[in-house]
CSV table of C-alpha atoms in Angstrom, one decimal:
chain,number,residue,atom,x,y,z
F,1,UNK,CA,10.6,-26.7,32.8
F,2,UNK,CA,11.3,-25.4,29.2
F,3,UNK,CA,11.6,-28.6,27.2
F,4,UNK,CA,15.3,-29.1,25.8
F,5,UNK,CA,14.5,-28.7,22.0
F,6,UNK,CA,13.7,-24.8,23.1
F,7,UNK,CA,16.8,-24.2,24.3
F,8,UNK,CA,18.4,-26.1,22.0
F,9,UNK,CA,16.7,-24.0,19.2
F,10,UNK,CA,17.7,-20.9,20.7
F,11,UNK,CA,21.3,-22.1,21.3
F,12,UNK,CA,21.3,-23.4,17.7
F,13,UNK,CA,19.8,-20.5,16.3
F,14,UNK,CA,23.0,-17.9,18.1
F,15,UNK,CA,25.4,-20.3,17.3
F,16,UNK,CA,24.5,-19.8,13.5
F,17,UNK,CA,24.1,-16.3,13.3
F,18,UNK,CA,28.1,-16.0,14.9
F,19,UNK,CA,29.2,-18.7,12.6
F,20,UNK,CA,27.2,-16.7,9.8
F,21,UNK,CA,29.0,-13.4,10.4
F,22,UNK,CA,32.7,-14.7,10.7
F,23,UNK,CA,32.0,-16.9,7.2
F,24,UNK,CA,30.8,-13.8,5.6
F,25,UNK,CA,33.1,-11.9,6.5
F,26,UNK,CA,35.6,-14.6,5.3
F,27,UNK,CA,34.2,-14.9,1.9
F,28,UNK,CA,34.6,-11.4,1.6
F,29,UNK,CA,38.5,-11.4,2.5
F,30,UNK,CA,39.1,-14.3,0.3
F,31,UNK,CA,37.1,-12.6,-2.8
F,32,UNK,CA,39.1,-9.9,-2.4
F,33,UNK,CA,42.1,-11.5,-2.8
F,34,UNK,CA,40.7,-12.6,-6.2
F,35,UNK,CA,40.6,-9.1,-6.7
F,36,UNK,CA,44.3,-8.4,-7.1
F,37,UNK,CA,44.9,-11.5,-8.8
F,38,UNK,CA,42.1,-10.6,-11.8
F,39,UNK,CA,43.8,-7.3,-11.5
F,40,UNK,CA,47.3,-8.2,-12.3
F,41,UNK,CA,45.9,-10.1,-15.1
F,42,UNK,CA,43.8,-8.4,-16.7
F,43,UNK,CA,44.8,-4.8,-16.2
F,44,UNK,CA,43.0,-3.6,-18.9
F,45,UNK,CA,39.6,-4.5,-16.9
F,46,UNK,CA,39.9,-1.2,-15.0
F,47,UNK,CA,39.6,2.2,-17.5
F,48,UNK,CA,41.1,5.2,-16.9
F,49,UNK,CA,40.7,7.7,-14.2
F,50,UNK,CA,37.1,9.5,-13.9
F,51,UNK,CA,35.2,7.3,-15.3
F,52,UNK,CA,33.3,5.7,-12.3
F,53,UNK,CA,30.5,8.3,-11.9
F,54,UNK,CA,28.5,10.4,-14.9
F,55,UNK,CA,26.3,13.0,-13.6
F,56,UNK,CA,27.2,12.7,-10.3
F,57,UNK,CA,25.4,8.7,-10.7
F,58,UNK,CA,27.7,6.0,-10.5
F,59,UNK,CA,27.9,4.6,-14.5
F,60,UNK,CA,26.6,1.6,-15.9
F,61,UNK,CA,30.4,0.3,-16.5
F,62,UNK,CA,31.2,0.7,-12.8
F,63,UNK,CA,28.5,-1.7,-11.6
F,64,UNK,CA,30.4,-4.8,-13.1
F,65,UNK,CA,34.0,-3.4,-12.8
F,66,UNK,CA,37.0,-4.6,-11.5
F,67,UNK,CA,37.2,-1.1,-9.8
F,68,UNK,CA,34.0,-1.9,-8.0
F,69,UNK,CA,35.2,-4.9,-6.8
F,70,UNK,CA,37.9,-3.4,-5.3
F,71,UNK,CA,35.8,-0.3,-3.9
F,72,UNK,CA,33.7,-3.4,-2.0
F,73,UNK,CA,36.5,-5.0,-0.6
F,74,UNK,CA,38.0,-1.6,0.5
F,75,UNK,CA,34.4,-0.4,1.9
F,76,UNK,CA,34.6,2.5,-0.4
F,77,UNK,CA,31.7,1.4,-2.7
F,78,UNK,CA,29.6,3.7,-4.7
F,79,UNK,CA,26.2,1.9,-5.0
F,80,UNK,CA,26.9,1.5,-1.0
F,81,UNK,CA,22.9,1.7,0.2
F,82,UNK,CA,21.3,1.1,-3.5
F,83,UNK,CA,19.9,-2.1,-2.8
F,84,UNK,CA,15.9,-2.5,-3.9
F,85,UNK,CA,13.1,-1.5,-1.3
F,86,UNK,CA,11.7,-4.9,-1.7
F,87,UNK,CA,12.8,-7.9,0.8
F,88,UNK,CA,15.9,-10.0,-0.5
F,89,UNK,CA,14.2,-12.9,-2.5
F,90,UNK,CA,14.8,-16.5,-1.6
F,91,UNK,CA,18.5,-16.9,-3.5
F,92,UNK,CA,19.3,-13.3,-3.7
F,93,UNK,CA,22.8,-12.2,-1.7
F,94,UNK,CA,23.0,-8.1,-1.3
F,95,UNK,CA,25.9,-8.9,1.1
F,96,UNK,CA,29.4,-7.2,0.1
F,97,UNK,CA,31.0,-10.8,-0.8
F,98,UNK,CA,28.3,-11.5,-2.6
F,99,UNK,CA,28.1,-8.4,-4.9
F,100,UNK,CA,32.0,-8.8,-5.2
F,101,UNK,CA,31.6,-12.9,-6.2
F,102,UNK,CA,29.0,-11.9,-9.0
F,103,UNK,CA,31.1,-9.1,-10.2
F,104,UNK,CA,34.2,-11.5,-10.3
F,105,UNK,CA,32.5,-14.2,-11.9
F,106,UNK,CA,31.1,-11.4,-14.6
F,107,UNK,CA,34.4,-10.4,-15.8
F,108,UNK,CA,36.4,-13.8,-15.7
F,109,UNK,CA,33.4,-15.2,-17.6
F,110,UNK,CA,33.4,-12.6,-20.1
F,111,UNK,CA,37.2,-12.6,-20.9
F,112,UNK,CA,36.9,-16.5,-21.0
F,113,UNK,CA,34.2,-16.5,-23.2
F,114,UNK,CA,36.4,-14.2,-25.2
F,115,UNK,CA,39.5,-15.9,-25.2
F,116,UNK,CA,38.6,-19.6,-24.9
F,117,UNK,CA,42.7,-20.4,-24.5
F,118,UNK,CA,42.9,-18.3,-20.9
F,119,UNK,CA,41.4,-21.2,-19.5
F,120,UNK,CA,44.9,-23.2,-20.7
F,121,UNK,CA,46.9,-20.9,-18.4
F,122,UNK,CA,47.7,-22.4,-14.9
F,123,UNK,CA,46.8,-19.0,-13.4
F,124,UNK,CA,43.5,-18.6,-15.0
F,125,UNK,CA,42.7,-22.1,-14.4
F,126,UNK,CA,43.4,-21.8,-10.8
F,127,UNK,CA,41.4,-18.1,-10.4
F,128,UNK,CA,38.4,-20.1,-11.9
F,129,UNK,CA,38.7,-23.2,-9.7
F,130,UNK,CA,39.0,-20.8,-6.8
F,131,UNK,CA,36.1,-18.5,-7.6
F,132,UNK,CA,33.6,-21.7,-8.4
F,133,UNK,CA,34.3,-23.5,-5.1
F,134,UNK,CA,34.0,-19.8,-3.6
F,135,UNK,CA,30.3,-19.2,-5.3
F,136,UNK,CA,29.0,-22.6,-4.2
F,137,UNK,CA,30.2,-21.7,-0.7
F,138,UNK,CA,28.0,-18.4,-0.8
F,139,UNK,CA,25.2,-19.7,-1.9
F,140,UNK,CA,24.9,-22.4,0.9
F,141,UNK,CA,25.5,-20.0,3.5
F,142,UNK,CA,23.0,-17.3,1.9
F,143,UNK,CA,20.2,-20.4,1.8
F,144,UNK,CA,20.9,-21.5,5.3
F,145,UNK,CA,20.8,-18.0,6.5
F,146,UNK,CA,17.2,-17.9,4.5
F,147,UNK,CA,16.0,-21.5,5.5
F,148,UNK,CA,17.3,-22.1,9.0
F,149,UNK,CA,16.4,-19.1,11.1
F,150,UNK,CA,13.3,-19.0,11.0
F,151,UNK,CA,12.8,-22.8,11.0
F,152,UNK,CA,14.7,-22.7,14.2
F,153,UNK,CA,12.4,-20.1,15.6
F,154,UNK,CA,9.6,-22.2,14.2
F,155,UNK,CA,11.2,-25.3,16.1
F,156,UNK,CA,10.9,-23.2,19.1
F,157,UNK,CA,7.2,-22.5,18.8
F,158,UNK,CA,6.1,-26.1,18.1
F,159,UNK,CA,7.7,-26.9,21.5
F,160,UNK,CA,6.5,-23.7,23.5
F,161,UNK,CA,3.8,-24.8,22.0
F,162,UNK,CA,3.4,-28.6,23.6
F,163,UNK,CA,4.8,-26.9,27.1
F,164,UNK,CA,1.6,-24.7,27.0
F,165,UNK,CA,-0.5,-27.5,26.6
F,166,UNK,CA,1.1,-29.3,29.7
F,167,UNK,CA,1.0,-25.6,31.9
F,168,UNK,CA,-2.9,-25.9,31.3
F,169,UNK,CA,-3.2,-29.5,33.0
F,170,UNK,CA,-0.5,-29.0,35.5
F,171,UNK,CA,0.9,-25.4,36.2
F,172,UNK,CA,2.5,-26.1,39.6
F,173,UNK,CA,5.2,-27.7,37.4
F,174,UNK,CA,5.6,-24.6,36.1
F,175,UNK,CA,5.9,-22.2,38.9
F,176,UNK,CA,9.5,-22.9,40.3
F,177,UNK,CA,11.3,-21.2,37.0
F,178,UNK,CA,11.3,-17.7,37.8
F,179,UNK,CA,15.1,-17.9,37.6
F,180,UNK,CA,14.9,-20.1,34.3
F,181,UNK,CA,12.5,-18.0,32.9
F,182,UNK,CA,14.4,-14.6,33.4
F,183,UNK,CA,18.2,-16.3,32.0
F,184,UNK,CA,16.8,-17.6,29.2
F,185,UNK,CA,13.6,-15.1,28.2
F,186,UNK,CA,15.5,-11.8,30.0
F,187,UNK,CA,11.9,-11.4,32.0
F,188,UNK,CA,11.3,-7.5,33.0
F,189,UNK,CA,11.9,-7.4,37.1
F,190,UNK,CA,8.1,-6.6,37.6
F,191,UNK,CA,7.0,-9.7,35.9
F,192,UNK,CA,9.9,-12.2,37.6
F,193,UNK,CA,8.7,-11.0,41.4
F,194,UNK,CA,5.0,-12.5,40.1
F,195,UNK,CA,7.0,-15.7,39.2
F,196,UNK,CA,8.9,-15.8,42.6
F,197,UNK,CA,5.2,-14.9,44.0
F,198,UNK,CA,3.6,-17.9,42.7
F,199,UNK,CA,6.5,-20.0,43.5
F,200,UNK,CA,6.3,-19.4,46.9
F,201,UNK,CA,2.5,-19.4,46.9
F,202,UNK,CA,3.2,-23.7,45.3
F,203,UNK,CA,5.5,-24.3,48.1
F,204,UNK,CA,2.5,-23.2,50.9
F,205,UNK,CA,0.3,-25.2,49.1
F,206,UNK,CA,0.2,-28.7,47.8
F,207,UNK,CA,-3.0,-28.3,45.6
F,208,UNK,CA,-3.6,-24.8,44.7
F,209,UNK,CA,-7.4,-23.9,43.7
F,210,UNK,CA,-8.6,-22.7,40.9
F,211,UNK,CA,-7.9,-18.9,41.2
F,212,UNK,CA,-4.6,-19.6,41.4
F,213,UNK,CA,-4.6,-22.0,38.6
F,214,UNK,CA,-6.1,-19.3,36.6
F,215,UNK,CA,-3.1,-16.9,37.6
F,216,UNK,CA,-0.4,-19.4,36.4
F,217,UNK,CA,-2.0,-19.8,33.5
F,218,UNK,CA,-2.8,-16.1,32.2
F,219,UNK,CA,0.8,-15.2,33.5
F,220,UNK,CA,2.5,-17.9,31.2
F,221,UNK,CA,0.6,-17.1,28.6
F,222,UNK,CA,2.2,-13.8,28.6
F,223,UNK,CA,5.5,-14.9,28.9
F,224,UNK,CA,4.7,-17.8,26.2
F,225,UNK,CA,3.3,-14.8,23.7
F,226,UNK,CA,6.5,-12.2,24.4
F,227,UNK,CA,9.0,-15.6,24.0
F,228,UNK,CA,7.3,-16.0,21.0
F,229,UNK,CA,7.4,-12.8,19.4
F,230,UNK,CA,11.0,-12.5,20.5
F,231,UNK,CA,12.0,-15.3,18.8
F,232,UNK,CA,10.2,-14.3,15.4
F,233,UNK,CA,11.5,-10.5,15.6
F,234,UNK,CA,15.0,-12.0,16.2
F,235,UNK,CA,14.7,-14.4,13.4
F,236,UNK,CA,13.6,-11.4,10.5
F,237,UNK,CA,15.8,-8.7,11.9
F,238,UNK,CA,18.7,-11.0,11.7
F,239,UNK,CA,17.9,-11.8,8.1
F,240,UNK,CA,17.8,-8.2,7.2
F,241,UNK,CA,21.0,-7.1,9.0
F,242,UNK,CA,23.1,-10.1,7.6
F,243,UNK,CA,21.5,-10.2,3.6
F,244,UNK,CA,20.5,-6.4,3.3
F,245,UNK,CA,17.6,-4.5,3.9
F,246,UNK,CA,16.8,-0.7,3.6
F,247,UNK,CA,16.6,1.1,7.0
F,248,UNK,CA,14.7,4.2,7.8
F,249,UNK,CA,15.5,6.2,10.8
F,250,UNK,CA,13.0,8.5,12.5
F,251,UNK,CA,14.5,11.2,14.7
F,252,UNK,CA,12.4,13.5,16.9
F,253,UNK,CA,12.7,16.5,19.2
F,254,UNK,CA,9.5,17.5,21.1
F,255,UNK,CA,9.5,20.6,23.4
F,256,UNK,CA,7.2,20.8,25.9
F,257,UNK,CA,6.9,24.8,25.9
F,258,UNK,CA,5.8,24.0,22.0
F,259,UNK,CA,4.9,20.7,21.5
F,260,UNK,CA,4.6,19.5,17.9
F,261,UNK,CA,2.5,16.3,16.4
F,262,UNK,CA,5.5,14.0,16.6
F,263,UNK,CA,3.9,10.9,17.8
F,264,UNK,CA,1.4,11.6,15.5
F,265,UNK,CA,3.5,11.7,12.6
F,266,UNK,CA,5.9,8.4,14.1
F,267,UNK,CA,2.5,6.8,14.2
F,268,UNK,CA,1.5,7.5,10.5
F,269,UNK,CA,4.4,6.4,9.2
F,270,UNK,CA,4.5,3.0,10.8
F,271,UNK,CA,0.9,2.6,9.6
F,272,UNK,CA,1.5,3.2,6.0
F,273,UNK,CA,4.5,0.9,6.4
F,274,UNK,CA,2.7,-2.0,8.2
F,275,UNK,CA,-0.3,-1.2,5.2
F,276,UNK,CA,2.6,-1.9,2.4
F,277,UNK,CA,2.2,-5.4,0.3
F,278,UNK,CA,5.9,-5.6,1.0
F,279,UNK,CA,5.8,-4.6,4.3
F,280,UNK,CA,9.2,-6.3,5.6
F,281,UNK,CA,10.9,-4.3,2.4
F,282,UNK,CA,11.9,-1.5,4.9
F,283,UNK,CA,13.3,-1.2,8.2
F,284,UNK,CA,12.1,1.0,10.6
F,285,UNK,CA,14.4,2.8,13.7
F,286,UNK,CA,13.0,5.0,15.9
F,287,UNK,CA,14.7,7.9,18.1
F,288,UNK,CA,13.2,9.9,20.4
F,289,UNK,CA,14.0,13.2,22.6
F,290,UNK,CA,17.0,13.7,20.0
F,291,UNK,CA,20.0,15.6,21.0
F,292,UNK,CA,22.5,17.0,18.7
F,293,UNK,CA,24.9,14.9,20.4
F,294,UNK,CA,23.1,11.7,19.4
F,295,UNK,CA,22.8,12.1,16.1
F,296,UNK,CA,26.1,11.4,14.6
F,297,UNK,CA,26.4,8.1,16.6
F,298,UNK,CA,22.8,6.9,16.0
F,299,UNK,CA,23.7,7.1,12.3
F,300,UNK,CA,27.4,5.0,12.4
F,301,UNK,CA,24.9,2.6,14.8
F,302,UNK,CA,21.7,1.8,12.4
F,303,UNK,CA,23.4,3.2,8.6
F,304,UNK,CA,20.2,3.9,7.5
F,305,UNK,CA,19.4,5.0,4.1
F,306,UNK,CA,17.0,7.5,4.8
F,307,UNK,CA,16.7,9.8,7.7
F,308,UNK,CA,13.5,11.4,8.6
F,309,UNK,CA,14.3,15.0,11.6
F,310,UNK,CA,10.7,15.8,13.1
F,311,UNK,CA,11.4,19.0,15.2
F,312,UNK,CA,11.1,22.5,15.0
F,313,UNK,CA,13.8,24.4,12.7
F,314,UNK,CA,14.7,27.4,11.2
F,315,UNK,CA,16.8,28.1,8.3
F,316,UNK,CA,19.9,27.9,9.9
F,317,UNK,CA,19.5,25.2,12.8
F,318,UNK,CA,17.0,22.4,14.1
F,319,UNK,CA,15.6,22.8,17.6
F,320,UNK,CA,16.6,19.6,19.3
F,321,UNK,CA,16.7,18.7,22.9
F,322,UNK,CA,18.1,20.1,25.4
F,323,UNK,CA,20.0,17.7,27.7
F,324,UNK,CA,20.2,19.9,30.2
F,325,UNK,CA,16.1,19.4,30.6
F,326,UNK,CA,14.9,23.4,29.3
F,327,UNK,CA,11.4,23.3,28.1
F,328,UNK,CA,12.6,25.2,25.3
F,329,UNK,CA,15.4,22.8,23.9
F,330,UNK,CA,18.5,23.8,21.7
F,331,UNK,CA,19.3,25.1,18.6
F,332,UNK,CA,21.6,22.9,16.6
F,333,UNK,CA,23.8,24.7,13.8
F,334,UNK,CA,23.2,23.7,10.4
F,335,UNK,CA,26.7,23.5,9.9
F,336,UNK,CA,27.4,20.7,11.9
F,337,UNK,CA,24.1,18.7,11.1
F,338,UNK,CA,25.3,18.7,7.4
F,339,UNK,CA,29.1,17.8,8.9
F,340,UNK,CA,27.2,14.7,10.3
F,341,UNK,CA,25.5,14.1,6.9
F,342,UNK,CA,28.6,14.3,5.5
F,343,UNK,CA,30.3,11.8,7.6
F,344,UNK,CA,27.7,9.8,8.0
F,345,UNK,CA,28.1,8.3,4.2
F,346,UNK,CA,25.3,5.9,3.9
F,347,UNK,CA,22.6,8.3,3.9
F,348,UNK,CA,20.2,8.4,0.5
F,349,UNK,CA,17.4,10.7,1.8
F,350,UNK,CA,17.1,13.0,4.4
F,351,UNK,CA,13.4,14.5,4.9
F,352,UNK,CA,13.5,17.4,7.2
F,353,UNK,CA,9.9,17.9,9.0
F,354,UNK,CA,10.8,21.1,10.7
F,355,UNK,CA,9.5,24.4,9.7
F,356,UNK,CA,12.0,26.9,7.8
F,357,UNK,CA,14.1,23.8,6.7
F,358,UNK,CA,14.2,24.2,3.2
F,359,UNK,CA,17.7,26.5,3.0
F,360,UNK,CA,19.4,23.5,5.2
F,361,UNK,CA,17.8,20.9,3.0
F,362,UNK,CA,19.0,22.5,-0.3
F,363,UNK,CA,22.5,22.2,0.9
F,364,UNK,CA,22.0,18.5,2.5
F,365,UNK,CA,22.3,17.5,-1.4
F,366,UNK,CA,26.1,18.1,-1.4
F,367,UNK,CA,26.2,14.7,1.0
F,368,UNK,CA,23.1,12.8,0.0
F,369,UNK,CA,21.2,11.8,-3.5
F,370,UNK,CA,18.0,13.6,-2.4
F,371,UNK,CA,16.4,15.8,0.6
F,372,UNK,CA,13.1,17.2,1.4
F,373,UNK,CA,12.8,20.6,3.9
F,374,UNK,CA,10.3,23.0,4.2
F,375,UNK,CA,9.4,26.5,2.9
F,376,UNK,CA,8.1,28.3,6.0
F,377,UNK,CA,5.9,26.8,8.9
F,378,UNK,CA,4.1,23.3,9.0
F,379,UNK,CA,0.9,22.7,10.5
F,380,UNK,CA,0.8,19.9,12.8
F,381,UNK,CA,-1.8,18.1,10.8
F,382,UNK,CA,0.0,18.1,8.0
F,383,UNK,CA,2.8,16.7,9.1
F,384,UNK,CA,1.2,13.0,9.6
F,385,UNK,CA,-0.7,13.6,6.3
F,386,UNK,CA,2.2,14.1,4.1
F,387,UNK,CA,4.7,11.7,6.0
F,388,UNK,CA,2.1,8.6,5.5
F,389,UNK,CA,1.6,9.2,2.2
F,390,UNK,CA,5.4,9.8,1.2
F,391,UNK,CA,6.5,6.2,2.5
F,392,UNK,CA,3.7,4.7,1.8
F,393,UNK,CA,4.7,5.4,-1.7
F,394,UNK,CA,8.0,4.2,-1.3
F,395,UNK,CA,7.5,1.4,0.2
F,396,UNK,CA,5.6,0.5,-2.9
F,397,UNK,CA,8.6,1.3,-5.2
F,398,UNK,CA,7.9,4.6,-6.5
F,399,UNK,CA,10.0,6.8,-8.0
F,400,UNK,CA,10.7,9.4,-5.5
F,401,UNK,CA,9.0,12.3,-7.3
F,402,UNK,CA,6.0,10.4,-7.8
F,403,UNK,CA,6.2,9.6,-3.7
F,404,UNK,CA,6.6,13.4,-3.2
F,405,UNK,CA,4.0,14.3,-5.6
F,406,UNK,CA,1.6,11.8,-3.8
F,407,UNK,CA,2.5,13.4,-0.4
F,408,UNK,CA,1.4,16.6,-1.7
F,409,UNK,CA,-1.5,16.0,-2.9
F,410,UNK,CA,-2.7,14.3,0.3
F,411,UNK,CA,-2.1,17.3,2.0
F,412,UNK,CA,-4.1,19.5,-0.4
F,413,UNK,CA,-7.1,17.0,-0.6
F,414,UNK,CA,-7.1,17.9,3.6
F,415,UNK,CA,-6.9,21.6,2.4
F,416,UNK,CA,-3.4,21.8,3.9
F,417,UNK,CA,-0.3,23.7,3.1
F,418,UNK,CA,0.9,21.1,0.3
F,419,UNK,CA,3.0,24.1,-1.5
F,420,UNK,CA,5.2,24.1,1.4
F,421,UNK,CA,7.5,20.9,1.2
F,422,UNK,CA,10.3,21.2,-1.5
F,423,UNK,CA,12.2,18.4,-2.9
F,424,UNK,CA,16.1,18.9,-3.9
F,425,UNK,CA,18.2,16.1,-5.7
F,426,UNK,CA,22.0,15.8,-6.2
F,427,UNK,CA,23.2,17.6,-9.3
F,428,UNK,CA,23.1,15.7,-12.5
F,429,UNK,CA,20.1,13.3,-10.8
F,430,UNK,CA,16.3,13.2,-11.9
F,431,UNK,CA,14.0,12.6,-9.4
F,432,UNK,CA,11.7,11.1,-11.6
F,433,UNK,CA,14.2,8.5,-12.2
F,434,UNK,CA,15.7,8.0,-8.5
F,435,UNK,CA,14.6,4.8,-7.5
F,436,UNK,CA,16.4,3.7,-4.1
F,437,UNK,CA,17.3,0.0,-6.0
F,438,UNK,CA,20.4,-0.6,-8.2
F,439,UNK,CA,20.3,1.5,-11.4
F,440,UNK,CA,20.4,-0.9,-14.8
């Protein structure tokens, strides 16, 4: 049977990530109740109206605001989604408390450092003592968050590992936890009748021969392998949702009467992601057979901070599909696509790989910092072409004008149409200086 310390891993490990959420979540309702008290005493923190953004970019003086702080408690925060491409660092906390504890500790610092006598005010004294005991808090959480998941999916593996070992001398042991195996591992039905198979085959038999043997051992290699990779995919996805990550979603709309090179392009994309040296730095979500109906709730589900539409398009709709199964699929109003954008509010980047898109794209800057659409049609070779090149330059860090410059010019060097894809930023923003990280 699965020794205890796996289980006990796995138990440990959910038990962790609930406690994990709740304490954040705390933290950040107890910060922000620091908040109103740095408010009411130092009112002068917060300037007047209108000063929070400068060229339609959030200002320099809003990053370590009081108005900020109360923006993040409030979810209305205006670097929402500006976090670096790279992967958190060991230490660093993109979480909402923790950007509203540094900006707390920023401004009582400074006005102590100031005024040396605040700290002889029973108020001040007590906002400090508060804010400390809240930091140190934080900080253990964010390290055990950082240390402790994936040394408890490494825990796991050391004793799937040892369980193996005794399968290979002894795998009748093994062959009466079919119903173990699917509680704890969620086995697919196809692969648990193979377990219930080879129990019954160890109750008919009390030395099984070596073909069998064989089977038991190739099957729970399998399920050792998928357990495995579970457990490791569970550990970094967990990390990214709970200390911050940037997430790409890939929609796409195939129609059979006019199929376009959507896998293709999917494909390329991972590629030059998996290629990256920071190759965890972005998080990839994948959509397939898109509706119009889907796409509002897929973005309140992932938030990512860039959407990528593969599908055919002119200037004033997408083709998505049809759920009523034509071959031809529907036309979805550009109207309500931007409405989505719009409500959405996470969204960054939007890249529109559809042919004609470059009207909808112009006007998807009114919602997001930057979009990308299309002039007139797209070959379907080009399509993977510029799509690897483009993230691959993100995912190194690049400014996004030097991404899209590099996506151009690997379609041109495969003598494809590389004037076609335009760029469009926000008003007031520089595309040569749009870095998806925190400005400053």
């Amino acid at each position: 049977m699965f020794g205890p310390l796996v289980i006990q891993a796995m138990q440990d490990y959910a038990r962790l990530v609930q406690q994990a959420e709740s304490q954040l979540l705390s933290h950040l309702q107890e910060a922000g109740q620091l908040v109103s008290a740095l408010q009411q005493e130092f009112p002068e923190a917060t300037p007047a109206a209108g000063w929070q953004r400068e060229h339609g970019l959030p200002t320099i003086q809003y990053l370590f605001s009081l108005q900020r702080a109360s923006d993040i408690s409030s979810g209305r925060d205006l670097m929402a989604g500006r976090q670096p491409m790279e992967a958190p660092k060991f230490g660093e906390d993109r979480t909402p408390a923790g950007q509203l504890i540094e900006i707390l500790w920023n401004v009582l610092t400074q006005r102590i450092q100031q005024d040396e006598t605040l700290l002889t005010r029973p108020n001040i004294e007590q906002l400090f003592l508060q804010l400390d005991h809240l930091i140190s808090r934080q900080a253990a959480l964010v390290a055990e968050l950082q240390i402790y998941l994936p040394a408890m999916a490494g825990n796991a593996f050391v004793e799937l590992s040892k369980e193996r070992q005794a399968l290979i001398t002894m795998p009748q042991r093994y062959a009466s936890l079919s119903e173990r195996a699917q509680a704890v591992m969620q086995i697919p039905p196809p692969l648990a009748s193979v377990l219930v198979a080879i129990r019954q085959e160890v109750e008919r038999k009390s030395q099984p021969d070596g073909a069998f043997h064989a089977k038991v051992i190739s099957l729970w290699e399998l399920v050792f392998n998928d357990l495995a990779d579970r457990l490791d995919r569970s550990a970094a996805n967990m990390q990214k949702r709970l200390l911050g990550t940037t997430r790409l979603l890939i929609m796409t709309a195939n129609t059979p009467n006019d199929p376009l090179w959507v896998e293709q392009e999917t494909q390329a994309i991972r590629d030059a992601l998996y290629a990256a040296n920071n190759r965890e730095s972005l998080e990839l979500v994948y959509n397939a057979a898109t509706t119009g109906e889907q796409i509002l709730p897929l973005l309140d589900r992932s938030r990512p901070h860039i959407l990528h539409l593969s599908c055919h398009g002119t200037p004033n709709s997408l083709t998505l599909v049809d759920p009523n199964g034509t071959e031809t699929g529907t036309d979805y109003d550009a109207e309500l696509l931007l409405e989505d954008l719009k409500l959405a509010g996470n969204l960054r980047l939007v890249v529109f790989m559809a042919c004609e898109s470059m009207a909808i794209a112009a006007r998807a800057v009114e919602h997001v910092d930057a979009a990308i659409g299309m002039s007139e049609e797209v070959a379907d070779e080009d399509a993977p072409e510029f799509s690897r090149a483009f993230y691959a330059a993100l995912a190194a860090n690049l400014p996004l004008q030097a991404a899209f410059d590099r996506a151009r010019h690997a379609v041109r060097v495969r003598g494809g149409g590389y004037h076609i894809p335009q760029l469009f930023v926000r008003q007031g923003m520089d595309a040569r200086e749009l870095l998806f990280g925190v400005p400053g």
